[in-house]
Short mmCIF file of C-alpha atoms in Angstrom, two decimals:
data_model
loop_
_atom_site.label_atom_id
_atom_site.label_comp_id
_atom_site.label_asym_id
_atom_site.label_seq_id
_atom_site.Cartn_x
_atom_site.Cartn_y
_atom_site.Cartn_z
CA MET A 1 0.16 0.12 0.09
CA SER A 2 0.83 3.66 -0.83
CA GLU A 3 2.34 5.99 2.13
CA TRP A 4 -0.98 8.33 3.16
CA GLU A 5 -3.41 5.92 0.46
CA GLU A 6 -6.28 7.63 0.15
CA LYS A 7 -8.97 4.66 -0.04
CA THR A 8 -11.73 5.63 -2.32
CA ILE A 9 -15.49 4.88 -0.75
CA ARG A 10 -17.72 6.57 -3.63
CA THR A 11 -16.75 6.84 -6.86
CA GLU A 12 -19.00 9.54 -9.07
CA SER A 13 -18.27 9.96 -12.70
CA ILE A 14 -19.92 13.71 -13.81
CA TYR A 15 -17.98 14.25 -17.32
CA ASP A 16 -16.60 11.75 -20.46
CA GLY A 17 -15.65 14.06 -22.73
CA ASN A 18 -13.44 13.47 -26.12
CA ILE A 19 -10.26 14.41 -23.85
CA ILE A 20 -11.06 14.77 -20.42
CA GLN A 21 -12.97 12.89 -17.83
CA LEU A 22 -14.21 14.44 -14.61
CA GLN A 23 -15.00 12.55 -11.81
CA VAL A 24 -15.49 13.05 -8.17
CA ASP A 25 -14.00 10.51 -5.45
CA ASP A 26 -15.46 10.38 -1.49
CA VAL A 27 -11.57 8.95 -0.04
CA LEU A 28 -11.19 7.89 3.52
CA LEU A 29 -8.10 10.24 4.84
CA PRO A 30 -5.29 9.08 7.15
CA ASP A 31 -7.30 10.42 10.39
CA GLU A 32 -10.13 8.54 9.60
CA ASN A 33 -12.18 11.86 8.09
CA ILE A 34 -13.55 11.95 4.65
CA SER A 35 -13.04 14.83 1.59
CA LYS A 36 -13.59 15.03 -1.37
CA ARG A 37 -10.92 14.97 -4.99
CA GLU A 38 -12.01 16.10 -8.43
CA LEU A 39 -10.04 13.93 -10.76
CA ILE A 40 -9.70 14.98 -14.24
CA LYS A 41 -8.88 12.09 -15.96
CA HIS A 42 -6.55 12.45 -19.38
CA PRO A 43 -5.11 10.11 -21.84
CA GLY A 44 -1.50 11.62 -21.72
CA ALA A 45 0.41 13.83 -23.70
CA VAL A 46 4.11 14.15 -25.99
CA GLY A 47 5.97 17.12 -26.01
CA ILE A 48 8.71 17.42 -29.02
CA ILE A 49 11.39 19.51 -29.07
CA PRO A 50 12.22 19.70 -32.81
CA ILE A 51 15.90 21.43 -33.54
CA THR A 52 16.84 22.08 -37.09
CA LYS A 53 19.87 21.27 -39.55
CA ASP A 54 20.83 26.02 -38.81
CA ASN A 55 20.01 25.83 -34.84
CA LYS A 56 16.10 27.11 -34.75
CA ILE A 57 14.01 25.33 -32.60
CA VAL A 58 10.39 24.72 -34.02
CA PHE A 59 7.81 25.78 -32.31
CA VAL A 60 3.80 25.63 -33.20
CA LYS A 61 1.51 28.82 -32.40
CA GLN A 62 -1.98 27.98 -31.90
CA TYR A 63 -5.17 29.70 -30.05
CA ARG A 64 -5.84 27.80 -26.41
CA LYS A 65 -9.76 28.33 -25.56
CA PRO A 66 -9.18 28.39 -21.51
CA LEU A 67 -6.98 31.29 -21.85
CA GLU A 68 -8.82 33.08 -25.00
CA LYS A 69 -5.06 33.29 -26.43
CA ALA A 70 -2.73 32.34 -28.79
CA LEU A 71 0.67 30.89 -27.58
CA VAL A 72 4.11 29.59 -29.26
CA GLU A 73 4.55 25.90 -27.47
CA ILE A 74 6.64 23.18 -28.67
CA PRO A 75 4.61 20.65 -30.84
CA ALA A 76 2.35 17.83 -28.16
CA GLY A 77 -0.54 16.34 -28.85
CA LYS A 78 -2.64 13.82 -26.73
CA LEU A 79 -1.78 10.07 -26.77
CA GLU A 80 -4.48 7.53 -28.28
CA ASP A 81 -5.36 4.62 -26.49
CA ALA A 82 -2.41 2.77 -25.53
CA GLU A 83 -0.03 4.47 -28.27
CA ASP A 84 4.11 3.83 -27.84
CA PRO A 85 4.49 7.79 -26.50
CA GLN A 86 7.28 7.77 -30.06
CA VAL A 87 4.16 7.38 -31.69
CA THR A 88 2.24 9.99 -31.14
CA ALA A 89 5.87 12.50 -31.31
CA ARG A 90 6.17 11.65 -34.99
CA ARG A 91 2.65 12.03 -36.05
CA GLU A 92 2.39 15.70 -34.09
CA LEU A 93 5.79 16.80 -35.25
CA GLU A 94 4.22 15.93 -39.12
CA GLU A 95 0.79 17.16 -38.86
CA GLU A 96 2.03 19.97 -36.88
CA THR A 97 5.09 21.35 -38.45
CA GLY A 98 5.26 19.66 -41.81
CA TYR A 99 8.74 17.86 -40.74
CA LYS A 100 9.41 14.65 -40.03
CA ALA A 101 11.56 12.97 -37.46
CA GLY A 102 14.49 10.27 -37.31
CA SER A 103 15.45 9.68 -34.42
CA LEU A 104 13.94 10.87 -31.04
CA ASP A 105 15.84 11.47 -27.39
CA PHE A 106 13.41 11.10 -24.15
CA VAL A 107 14.18 14.14 -22.34
CA VAL A 108 12.48 13.45 -19.05
CA SER A 109 8.29 12.50 -18.27
CA PHE A 110 6.34 14.70 -15.30
CA TYR A 111 2.71 15.02 -14.01
CA THR A 112 1.35 18.63 -15.48
CA SER A 113 -0.72 19.03 -12.66
CA PRO A 114 -0.68 15.61 -9.97
CA GLY A 115 -3.42 17.65 -7.36
CA PHE A 116 -6.07 17.46 -9.55
CA ALA A 117 -5.38 15.90 -12.98
CA ASP A 118 -3.43 12.07 -13.80
CA GLU A 119 -1.89 13.58 -16.89
CA ILE A 120 1.31 12.45 -18.12
CA MET A 121 3.62 15.08 -20.31
CA HIS A 122 6.68 12.66 -22.25
CA LEU A 123 9.52 15.18 -23.97
CA TYR A 124 11.46 14.12 -26.56
CA VAL A 125 14.26 15.93 -28.23
CA THR A 126 15.77 15.76 -31.91
CA LYS A 127 18.46 17.29 -34.06
CA ASP A 128 17.11 14.44 -37.17
CA ILE A 129 14.30 16.39 -38.60
CA GLU A 130 13.62 16.99 -42.65
CA PRO A 131 10.66 18.49 -44.29
CA LEU A 132 8.20 16.59 -45.59
CA LYS A 133 7.63 15.58 -48.98
CA ASP A 134 3.55 16.28 -48.79
CA ALA A 135 2.44 18.37 -46.03
CA LEU A 136 0.09 15.72 -44.02
CA PRO A 137 -4.08 17.26 -42.93
CA GLY A 138 -3.66 17.93 -39.04
CA ASP A 139 -6.45 16.98 -36.79
CA ALA A 140 -9.57 19.38 -38.40
CA ASP A 141 -10.07 21.52 -35.85
CA GLU A 142 -6.79 22.71 -35.03
CA PHE A 143 -5.35 25.78 -36.25
CA VAL A 144 -1.37 25.51 -35.60
CA GLU A 145 1.24 27.79 -36.83
CA ARG A 146 5.07 26.37 -37.47
CA VAL A 147 7.49 29.07 -35.94
CA GLU A 148 11.36 28.50 -36.23
CA LEU A 149 13.22 30.63 -33.38
CA THR A 150 16.37 30.72 -32.17
CA LEU A 151 17.19 29.98 -28.75
CA ASP A 152 18.09 34.04 -28.16
CA GLU A 153 14.80 34.76 -29.76
CA ALA A 154 12.49 31.98 -28.02
CA LYS A 155 13.87 33.29 -24.14
CA GLN A 156 12.44 36.70 -25.85
CA TYR A 157 9.53 34.65 -25.77
CA VAL A 158 9.10 34.04 -22.45
CA ASN A 159 10.11 36.63 -21.52
CA GLU A 160 7.20 38.49 -23.50
CA GLN A 161 5.01 35.41 -22.09
CA ARG A 162 4.05 34.80 -25.70
CA ILE A 163 6.25 31.28 -24.40
CA HIS A 164 3.98 30.14 -21.41
CA ASP A 165 3.37 26.59 -20.94
CA ALA A 166 5.28 24.32 -18.60
CA LYS A 167 6.92 21.93 -21.88
CA THR A 168 7.73 24.65 -23.10
CA ASN A 169 9.59 26.68 -20.81
CA TYR A 170 11.17 23.44 -19.35
CA ALA A 171 11.94 22.81 -22.87
CA ILE A 172 14.05 26.02 -23.35
CA LEU A 173 15.62 25.56 -19.86
CA TYR A 174 17.33 22.25 -21.28
CA LEU A 175 18.50 23.50 -24.01
CA GLU A 176 20.13 26.59 -22.04
CA ARG A 177 21.26 24.16 -20.50
CA MET A 178 22.28 21.51 -23.06
CA LYS A 179 24.30 24.55 -24.10
CA GLU A 180 26.48 25.27 -21.30
CA MET A 181 27.26 21.52 -20.39
CA MET B 1 -9.17 39.93 -31.31
CA SER B 2 -6.30 37.62 -30.82
CA GLU B 3 -5.19 35.72 -33.59
CA TRP B 4 -6.83 32.80 -34.78
CA GLU B 5 -9.88 33.25 -31.90
CA GLU B 6 -12.32 30.37 -30.97
CA LYS B 7 -15.56 32.82 -30.80
CA THR B 8 -17.61 30.99 -28.12
CA ILE B 9 -21.31 30.05 -29.56
CA ARG B 10 -22.31 28.30 -26.54
CA THR B 11 -21.34 27.37 -22.62
CA GLU B 12 -22.46 24.89 -20.64
CA SER B 13 -21.40 24.86 -17.18
CA ILE B 14 -21.20 20.87 -16.34
CA TYR B 15 -19.26 21.09 -12.36
CA ASP B 16 -18.60 23.36 -9.76
CA GLY B 17 -16.37 22.31 -7.71
CA ASN B 18 -13.75 22.84 -4.62
CA ILE B 19 -11.20 23.70 -6.50
CA ILE B 20 -12.19 23.03 -10.28
CA GLN B 21 -14.52 24.24 -12.41
CA LEU B 22 -15.45 22.28 -15.51
CA GLN B 23 -17.31 23.90 -18.90
CA VAL B 24 -17.65 23.09 -22.58
CA ASP B 25 -18.23 25.55 -24.57
CA ASP B 26 -19.28 25.00 -28.78
CA VAL B 27 -16.96 27.52 -30.62
CA LEU B 28 -16.54 28.51 -34.22
CA LEU B 29 -13.34 28.06 -35.69
CA PRO B 30 -10.71 30.09 -37.98
CA ASP B 31 -12.59 27.79 -41.43
CA GLU B 32 -16.19 28.11 -39.68
CA ASN B 33 -16.69 24.60 -38.49
CA ILE B 34 -18.33 24.46 -35.02
CA SER B 35 -16.09 22.70 -32.17
CA LYS B 36 -16.84 21.36 -28.27
CA ARG B 37 -13.96 22.67 -26.05
CA GLU B 38 -14.06 20.87 -22.92
CA LEU B 39 -12.44 24.02 -20.43
CA ILE B 40 -11.03 23.56 -16.89
CA LYS B 41 -11.40 26.83 -14.52
CA HIS B 42 -8.39 26.48 -11.84
CA PRO B 43 -7.75 29.41 -9.55
CA GLY B 44 -4.31 29.69 -10.19
CA ALA B 45 -0.79 28.24 -7.98
CA VAL B 46 1.97 28.86 -6.93
CA GLY B 47 5.00 26.75 -6.10
CA ILE B 48 8.05 27.55 -3.79
CA ILE B 49 11.65 26.30 -3.91
CA PRO B 50 12.80 26.94 -0.53
CA ILE B 51 16.60 26.41 -0.16
CA THR B 52 18.15 25.96 3.81
CA LYS B 53 21.24 27.84 5.00
CA ASP B 54 23.37 23.93 4.65
CA ASN B 55 22.20 23.80 0.62
CA LYS B 56 19.23 21.66 0.32
CA ILE B 57 15.80 21.96 -1.02
CA VAL B 58 12.97 21.54 0.94
CA PHE B 59 10.30 19.36 -0.56
CA VAL B 60 6.90 17.96 1.07
CA LYS B 61 6.21 14.38 -0.38
CA GLN B 62 2.30 14.01 -0.03
CA TYR B 63 -0.43 11.31 -1.51
CA ARG B 64 -2.00 12.21 -5.14
CA LYS B 65 -5.12 11.05 -5.24
CA PRO B 66 -4.96 11.40 -9.44
CA LEU B 67 -2.20 8.84 -9.66
CA GLU B 68 -2.98 6.82 -6.75
CA LYS B 69 0.53 7.55 -5.09
CA ALA B 70 2.79 9.75 -3.27
CA LEU B 71 5.43 12.54 -5.02
CA VAL B 72 7.74 14.53 -3.82
CA GLU B 73 7.39 17.93 -4.93
CA ILE B 74 8.05 21.38 -3.78
CA PRO B 75 6.08 23.08 -2.17
CA ALA B 76 2.51 24.31 -3.53
CA GLY B 77 -1.16 25.58 -3.89
CA LYS B 78 -3.90 27.23 -5.00
CA LEU B 79 -4.50 30.95 -4.73
CA GLU B 80 -7.23 31.93 -2.42
CA ASP B 81 -9.76 34.57 -4.26
CA ALA B 82 -7.42 37.39 -5.83
CA GLU B 83 -4.73 36.73 -3.17
CA ASP B 84 -1.20 37.92 -4.99
CA PRO B 85 1.07 35.18 -5.21
CA GLN B 86 3.36 35.79 -2.80
CA VAL B 87 0.84 35.69 -0.27
CA THR B 88 -0.06 32.21 -1.00
CA ALA B 89 3.57 31.20 -1.23
CA ARG B 90 4.33 32.32 1.92
CA ARG B 91 1.70 30.30 3.30
CA GLU B 92 1.97 27.25 1.88
CA LEU B 93 5.50 27.31 2.46
CA GLU B 94 4.56 27.93 6.44
CA GLU B 95 1.80 25.29 6.32
CA GLU B 96 3.89 22.46 4.77
CA THR B 97 6.82 22.25 5.76
CA GLY B 98 6.87 24.64 9.02
CA TYR B 99 10.06 27.54 7.74
CA LYS B 100 9.00 30.86 7.45
CA ALA B 101 10.51 33.01 4.16
CA GLY B 102 12.24 36.75 4.28
CA SER B 103 12.46 37.75 0.51
CA LEU B 104 10.98 35.74 -2.58
CA ASP B 105 12.02 35.71 -5.75
CA PHE B 106 10.76 35.30 -8.77
CA VAL B 107 11.20 32.16 -11.31
CA VAL B 108 8.87 31.70 -13.81
CA SER B 109 5.05 31.56 -14.67
CA PHE B 110 3.66 29.09 -16.59
CA TYR B 111 0.23 27.48 -17.68
CA THR B 112 0.87 23.75 -16.70
CA SER B 113 -1.76 21.95 -19.34
CA PRO B 114 -3.08 24.75 -21.77
CA GLY B 115 -5.12 22.06 -24.01
CA PHE B 116 -7.29 21.79 -21.47
CA ALA B 117 -6.81 24.17 -18.57
CA ASP B 118 -6.41 27.85 -17.62
CA GLU B 119 -4.44 26.63 -14.33
CA ILE B 120 -1.41 29.18 -14.17
CA MET B 121 1.88 28.22 -12.27
CA HIS B 122 3.53 31.13 -10.50
CA LEU B 123 7.29 29.70 -9.31
CA TYR B 124 9.17 31.47 -6.68
CA VAL B 125 12.67 30.65 -4.95
CA THR B 126 13.85 31.63 -1.63
CA LYS B 127 17.50 31.14 0.73
CA ASP B 128 15.94 33.04 2.60
CA ILE B 129 14.36 30.98 5.12
CA GLU B 130 13.79 30.15 9.45
CA PRO B 131 12.17 27.62 11.05
CA LEU B 132 8.81 28.76 13.00
CA LYS B 133 8.73 28.66 16.46
CA ASP B 134 4.71 27.67 16.04
CA ALA B 135 4.10 25.05 13.40
CA LEU B 136 0.92 26.32 11.56
CA PRO B 137 -2.09 23.95 11.11
CA GLY B 138 -2.31 23.01 7.76
CA ASP B 139 -5.36 22.48 5.35
CA ALA B 140 -7.04 19.87 7.96
CA ASP B 141 -7.49 17.15 4.15
CA GLU B 142 -3.68 18.02 3.60
CA PHE B 143 -1.20 15.29 4.47
CA VAL B 144 2.13 16.28 3.65
CA GLU B 145 5.63 15.38 5.24
CA ARG B 146 8.77 17.20 4.93
CA VAL B 147 11.73 16.25 2.71
CA GLU B 148 15.53 17.70 2.43
CA LEU B 149 18.03 17.15 -0.06
CA THR B 150 20.74 17.62 -1.76
CA LEU B 151 20.23 18.76 -5.81
CA ASP B 152 22.22 15.39 -6.12
CA GLU B 153 19.59 13.65 -4.31
CA ALA B 154 16.56 15.77 -5.75
CA LYS B 155 18.47 14.25 -9.16
CA GLN B 156 18.43 10.93 -8.22
CA TYR B 157 14.54 11.04 -7.52
CA VAL B 158 13.61 11.86 -10.61
CA ASN B 159 15.78 9.43 -12.13
CA GLU B 160 13.53 6.97 -9.64
CA GLN B 161 10.83 8.68 -10.72
CA ARG B 162 10.01 9.34 -7.01
CA ILE B 163 10.02 13.21 -8.33
CA HIS B 164 7.55 13.68 -11.21
CA ASP B 165 5.62 16.78 -11.60
CA ALA B 166 6.16 19.99 -14.08
CA LYS B 167 7.12 22.49 -10.92
CA THR B 168 9.44 19.96 -9.10
CA ASN B 169 11.43 19.04 -12.49
CA TYR B 170 11.31 22.35 -13.49
CA ALA B 171 12.61 23.43 -10.59
CA ILE B 172 15.18 21.40 -10.32
CA LEU B 173 17.07 22.08 -14.07
CA TYR B 174 16.81 25.34 -13.04
CA LEU B 175 19.00 25.25 -9.98
CA GLU B 176 21.29 22.31 -11.92
CA ARG B 177 21.61 25.37 -14.47
CA MET B 178 22.09 28.57 -11.37
CA LYS B 179 24.88 26.50 -10.23
CA GLU B 180 26.60 26.41 -13.60
CA MET B 181 26.65 29.83 -14.42
#
């Protein structure tokens, strides 16, 4: 048994959507009191840090409805059922940027918001990319624009909060550190 | 108007909880098609990177119900209504670790999962901490244990996936980079 396990005494499924599910659990706490936990179930996601031959980082700009604004992010997408994250990473890179990846190197996995969601994000980096001959159609409801930036330009985007999300901020810090090693 | 704004044509509130709200919007896409967006509203959060006089990083270990396991994370918590994030940071540090902070330095803000949630995380770092004389009571339904680690020990926890969440992985990469500059 995990430490301080919170035993579920009742689960209520509130919503079962295309991307997320919401459930509310009544849990028994270590002190025998009962509390509620609001939980988002998510299939998991990947992010890719693609770097071109001339040392530009490939980002995508897209409108993020929860924020009501556009952000510049590394290419990313959610896992289809039980898919190998590398398969998702290659597909999302092709659909969102028109680049095809050779080898991918694993960087890190992390939970994005473990207080209320089980979403896990797997990050990969690759310098081994080539433009696709024929661009693939992306998701029908996704509008993205490719943005290629040097690391210094990307740091400027961070300062201007045009880059403003966990996986992309992590990616930039990761590349800064690699450069110094 | 933002680029590729997705115009909301209908909003349905599905759930209004203690920490999160779920709404589903019908949106008009740039190509005039209609799609659904599942959106989690969250009050926002802070994370603090506290460093002791003898150069240990102060973490907390707690059970995360969405993951059904315990993680070791930097101290963190959600904003109370329209609260200054520095106020939240100081309170969470005291409640979760028994340390009181003097000055706090801002590190970064990022959205944790901009595809489906508006949660923003504000990160602070401080080397200016003192043990509280009288420990404060924490949230009644929160069980946390303080864990102090050197940076090398923390990196080992990352390898073992005992540290496994965006803000904490970011914090460790940030401290590694600071050490090298």
